């Protein structure tokens, strides 16, 4: 038996009028992409990769969610800075701000998912179960194959 | 009703003791990669792409076949030159020499498949039917997704 | 007759205990690199280029100065954010904050030099004269040749 | 005292009606670029680099000479194959075939210059003296600076 992926905790959303939750997206495969706006690996590799996912899988029902998981330099990456970053890098998928942890520096979703840093990629299947979680660089072809597998799965 | 992909015509094989045919590979998905050893797009893009396919899908039953479809500069790309090319570029999947056409410059398989040039990529499904045929540059992520779809299909 | 390059106006420095001025660097060739921390072309191309200049010309007397010329999204790119950016992107040449203009959004040095945007590159020769000013992407080989010319010039 | 770079031995030229020699080019700086048409590092890195040298230094009097130094797979890289290679890769600087050695596999110029493999780059100054000789990958910016130095030297 597999358990459901835990719900995400988001304090503010960009690029969406709604507040998406994993539960509201149940039935669709989800790519949850966590990043920090000042993380070089995120800017140089992960965000272009996710934007390519949008291009390749844009006609499927894959849901793409960005999550800004700030765990260092908090004062440097406040929402006002993130908003300009999203604009300048032409990011148009929904991006949430991971809710601040208390008292530690780690935000809540990052802590819940035990992510090791940024960028991280979490894949959730149509049933709401965690299918994969990885930290760091992902290969384009491998990600293409993995997403296709998730999309091809029937919900049941 | 879909018809079977036509058989390939090969005058000489490298990297395989056998002489693979589409018929002998029936039941497996096949990637047929056509190239010329002096074609810049083949060297710079297509061959590295196919080698990445090997890496990503190496544990599946996908069959990869290279086909040297020489339609120009015939004297420059004889099998003795191809053999050195295969060695130097560390190509280790089976590579066949497309059988010379007569009287035209186009080799037989290239003519049969009406390929427009090199590199071309032909995908054949488990039932032996042509699933796709494309000329030129392919995107890594898209190819990853397409191959995963072919691999996931049951033979029925 | 050539005139001296106008002095830069900097409100705060990072990576240097002193406050360099063009006058204090007179006699050395100077590369003045202007950027914004949320400008994609700066992050993806210009900053790696300048870091390569450091590597290639590190044993010469070329002076490299970064200048953060914020002309949009001011609230998003305050010094506290710049400081984290410098840390995360491992920038270790001196970086100054271009002094805020009043009342317009353009900072003073950017205005004085009539720069069109970020990234821009200004080259100043040993005599303190402006040798070149360009906006946008620079070719590695061309910049290598141009800097070598500046370095080879005698101060006279 | 520096000695003159030894003369090159060429059995056949492409892309030039004349037969250039180092002596006939005396007074100009020379970039001698040695390669093999089936050497991956030559195709992927060195030839694009030399073509960029052409673009950047095309208005100077720098002389660029390619030299096909075949020391392995001789039957695979005969002049008829080289000619098609030059055409396909759009090489338009003069390319000579290094004269075959006897009895060994190493051609004469490669042996004379004691080159270790392909690609190699030999730089010769205006006086005909060897300024540099290197094997393998070269950095764009460093090569730009080095060539600018050679070009700036007076012949005296």
PDB file of C-alpha atoms in Angstrom, chain B residues 19-131:
ATOM      1  CA  UNK B  19      22.334  -9.690 -39.653  1.00  0.00           C
ATOM      2  CA  UNK B  20      19.350  -8.159 -37.882  1.00  0.00           C
ATOM      3  CA  UNK B  21      16.140  -7.686 -39.846  1.00  0.00           C
ATOM      4  CA  UNK B  22      12.957  -5.922 -38.832  1.00  0.00           C
ATOM      5  CA  UNK B  23      11.279  -9.299 -38.972  1.00  0.00           C
ATOM      6  CA  UNK B  24      13.807 -10.880 -36.611  1.00  0.00           C
ATOM      7  CA  UNK B  25      13.207  -8.028 -34.137  1.00  0.00           C
ATOM      8  CA  UNK B  26       9.391  -8.247 -34.337  1.00  0.00           C
ATOM      9  CA  UNK B  27       7.887  -7.859 -30.882  1.00  0.00           C
ATOM     10  CA  UNK B  28      10.391  -5.227 -29.800  1.00  0.00           C
ATOM     11  CA  UNK B  29      10.162  -1.475 -30.448  1.00  0.00           C
ATOM     12  CA  UNK B  30      12.866  -0.343 -32.893  1.00  0.00           C
ATOM     13  CA  UNK B  31      14.692   2.939 -33.354  1.00  0.00           C
ATOM     14  CA  UNK B  32      16.214   3.061 -36.846  1.00  0.00           C
ATOM     15  CA  UNK B  33      18.716   5.889 -37.031  1.00  0.00           C
ATOM     16  CA  UNK B  34      19.998   6.797 -40.494  1.00  0.00           C
ATOM     17  CA  UNK B  35      23.123   8.893 -40.968  1.00  0.00           C
ATOM     18  CA  UNK B  36      26.131   9.656 -43.116  1.00  0.00           C
ATOM     19  CA  UNK B  37      29.568   9.735 -41.504  1.00  0.00           C
ATOM     20  CA  UNK B  38      30.411  13.124 -43.068  1.00  0.00           C
ATOM     21  CA  UNK B  39      27.096  14.810 -42.261  1.00  0.00           C
ATOM     22  CA  UNK B  40      27.696  17.550 -39.650  1.00  0.00           C
ATOM     23  CA  UNK B  41      24.189  17.348 -38.154  1.00  0.00           C
ATOM     24  CA  UNK B  42      24.656  13.598 -37.691  1.00  0.00           C
ATOM     25  CA  UNK B  43      27.991  13.972 -35.907  1.00  0.00           C
ATOM     26  CA  UNK B  44      27.183  17.007 -33.811  1.00  0.00           C
ATOM     27  CA  UNK B  45      23.612  16.157 -32.812  1.00  0.00           C
ATOM     28  CA  UNK B  46      22.097  12.857 -33.912  1.00  0.00           C
ATOM     29  CA  UNK B  47      24.795  10.384 -32.904  1.00  0.00           C
ATOM     30  CA  UNK B  48      25.238  11.863 -29.390  1.00  0.00           C
ATOM     31  CA  UNK B  49      21.438  11.751 -29.087  1.00  0.00           C
ATOM     32  CA  UNK B  50      21.282   8.070 -30.044  1.00  0.00           C
ATOM     33  CA  UNK B  51      24.122   7.300 -27.651  1.00  0.00           C
ATOM     34  CA  UNK B  52      22.067   8.985 -24.932  1.00  0.00           C
ATOM     35  CA  UNK B  53      19.097   6.810 -25.906  1.00  0.00           C
ATOM     36  CA  UNK B  54      21.344   3.797 -25.312  1.00  0.00           C
ATOM     37  CA  UNK B  55      22.224   5.108 -21.870  1.00  0.00           C
ATOM     38  CA  UNK B  56      18.663   5.957 -20.829  1.00  0.00           C
ATOM     39  CA  UNK B  57      16.843   2.968 -22.366  1.00  0.00           C
ATOM     40  CA  UNK B  58      19.636   0.392 -22.140  1.00  0.00           C
ATOM     41  CA  UNK B  59      17.713  -1.809 -19.726  1.00  0.00           C
ATOM     42  CA  UNK B  60      14.566  -1.962 -21.851  1.00  0.00           C
ATOM     43  CA  UNK B  61      14.042  -4.147 -24.920  1.00  0.00           C
ATOM     44  CA  UNK B  62      14.257  -1.207 -27.346  1.00  0.00           C
ATOM     45  CA  UNK B  63      16.343  -2.209 -30.391  1.00  0.00           C
ATOM     46  CA  UNK B  64      18.639   0.474 -31.834  1.00  0.00           C
ATOM     47  CA  UNK B  65      19.874   0.116 -35.403  1.00  0.00           C
ATOM     48  CA  UNK B  66      22.148   2.553 -37.218  1.00  0.00           C
ATOM     49  CA  UNK B  67      21.953   2.677 -41.005  1.00  0.00           C
ATOM     50  CA  UNK B  68      24.611   4.360 -43.153  1.00  0.00           C
ATOM     51  CA  UNK B  69      22.559   5.832 -45.989  1.00  0.00           C
ATOM     52  CA  UNK B  70      25.127   7.335 -48.352  1.00  0.00           C
ATOM     53  CA  UNK B  71      23.490   9.362 -51.112  1.00  0.00           C
ATOM     54  CA  UNK B  72      26.380  11.737 -51.993  1.00  0.00           C
ATOM     55  CA  UNK B  73      30.207  11.625 -51.875  1.00  0.00           C
ATOM     56  CA  UNK B  74      30.055   7.831 -52.251  1.00  0.00           C
ATOM     57  CA  UNK B  75      33.809   7.452 -52.816  1.00  0.00           C
ATOM     58  CA  UNK B  76      34.487   9.368 -49.598  1.00  0.00           C
ATOM     59  CA  UNK B  77      32.376   7.188 -47.317  1.00  0.00           C
ATOM     60  CA  UNK B  78      33.163   3.603 -48.198  1.00  0.00           C
ATOM     61  CA  UNK B  79      32.899   0.884 -45.546  1.00  0.00           C
ATOM     62  CA  UNK B  80      36.615   1.138 -44.701  1.00  0.00           C
ATOM     63  CA  UNK B  81      36.058   4.779 -43.719  1.00  0.00           C
ATOM     64  CA  UNK B  82      32.824   4.001 -41.890  1.00  0.00           C
ATOM     65  CA  UNK B  83      34.588   1.343 -39.867  1.00  0.00           C
ATOM     66  CA  UNK B  84      37.182   3.842 -38.601  1.00  0.00           C
ATOM     67  CA  UNK B  85      34.425   6.371 -37.924  1.00  0.00           C
ATOM     68  CA  UNK B  86      32.508   3.837 -35.806  1.00  0.00           C
ATOM     69  CA  UNK B  87      35.670   3.098 -33.860  1.00  0.00           C
ATOM     70  CA  UNK B  88      36.637   6.724 -33.273  1.00  0.00           C
ATOM     71  CA  UNK B  89      33.159   7.851 -32.223  1.00  0.00           C
ATOM     72  CA  UNK B  90      32.757   4.824 -29.925  1.00  0.00           C
ATOM     73  CA  UNK B  91      29.540   3.663 -31.573  1.00  0.00           C
ATOM     74  CA  UNK B  92      28.639   0.232 -30.278  1.00  0.00           C
ATOM     75  CA  UNK B  93      25.090  -0.384 -31.519  1.00  0.00           C
ATOM     76  CA  UNK B  94      24.681  -2.382 -34.769  1.00  0.00           C
ATOM     77  CA  UNK B  95      25.318  -0.275 -37.866  1.00  0.00           C
ATOM     78  CA  UNK B  96      24.365  -1.469 -41.322  1.00  0.00           C
ATOM     79  CA  UNK B  97      25.383  -0.138 -44.728  1.00  0.00           C
ATOM     80  CA  UNK B  98      22.274   0.679 -46.731  1.00  0.00           C
ATOM     81  CA  UNK B  99      22.429  -1.328 -49.968  1.00  0.00           C
ATOM     82  CA  UNK B 100      23.520   0.694 -52.990  1.00  0.00           C
ATOM     83  CA  UNK B 101      20.778   1.731 -55.354  1.00  0.00           C
ATOM     84  CA  UNK B 102      21.010   1.095 -59.061  1.00  0.00           C
ATOM     85  CA  UNK B 103      21.315   3.172 -61.102  1.00  0.00           C
ATOM     86  CA  UNK B 104      20.607   6.237 -58.866  1.00  0.00           C
ATOM     87  CA  UNK B 105      22.726   7.583 -56.013  1.00  0.00           C
ATOM     88  CA  UNK B 106      20.087   6.836 -53.362  1.00  0.00           C
ATOM     89  CA  UNK B 107      20.531   3.583 -51.436  1.00  0.00           C
ATOM     90  CA  UNK B 108      17.633   1.150 -51.348  1.00  0.00           C
ATOM     91  CA  UNK B 109      16.260   1.498 -47.800  1.00  0.00           C
ATOM     92  CA  UNK B 110      16.478   5.272 -47.939  1.00  0.00           C
ATOM     93  CA  UNK B 111      14.525   5.154 -51.191  1.00  0.00           C
ATOM     94  CA  UNK B 112      11.975   2.685 -49.826  1.00  0.00           C
ATOM     95  CA  UNK B 113      11.327   4.805 -46.750  1.00  0.00           C
ATOM     96  CA  UNK B 114      11.392   8.018 -48.825  1.00  0.00           C
ATOM     97  CA  UNK B 115      13.791   9.632 -46.350  1.00  0.00           C
ATOM     98  CA  UNK B 116      14.681  13.206 -47.221  1.00  0.00           C
ATOM     99  CA  UNK B 117      18.278  13.236 -45.982  1.00  0.00           C
ATOM    100  CA  UNK B 118      20.435  12.589 -42.938  1.00  0.00           C
ATOM    101  CA  UNK B 119      19.962  12.319 -40.064  1.00  0.00           C
ATOM    102  CA  UNK B 120      16.550  10.647 -40.111  1.00  0.00           C
ATOM    103  CA  UNK B 121      14.855   8.695 -37.360  1.00  0.00           C
ATOM    104  CA  UNK B 122      12.300   5.954 -37.954  1.00  0.00           C
ATOM    105  CA  UNK B 123      10.366   4.443 -35.049  1.00  0.00           C
ATOM    106  CA  UNK B 124       8.739   1.051 -35.421  1.00  0.00           C
ATOM    107  CA  UNK B 125       6.370  -0.412 -32.843  1.00  0.00           C
ATOM    108  CA  UNK B 126       6.193  -3.901 -31.379  1.00  0.00           C
ATOM    109  CA  UNK B 127       3.812  -5.004 -34.108  1.00  0.00           C
ATOM    110  CA  UNK B 128       6.254  -3.990 -36.826  1.00  0.00           C
ATOM    111  CA  UNK B 129       4.316  -0.916 -37.901  1.00  0.00           C
ATOM    112  CA  UNK B 130       5.937   2.424 -38.614  1.00  0.00           C
ATOM    113  CA  UNK B 131       5.139   4.726 -35.685  1.00  0.00           C
TER     114      UNK B 131
END
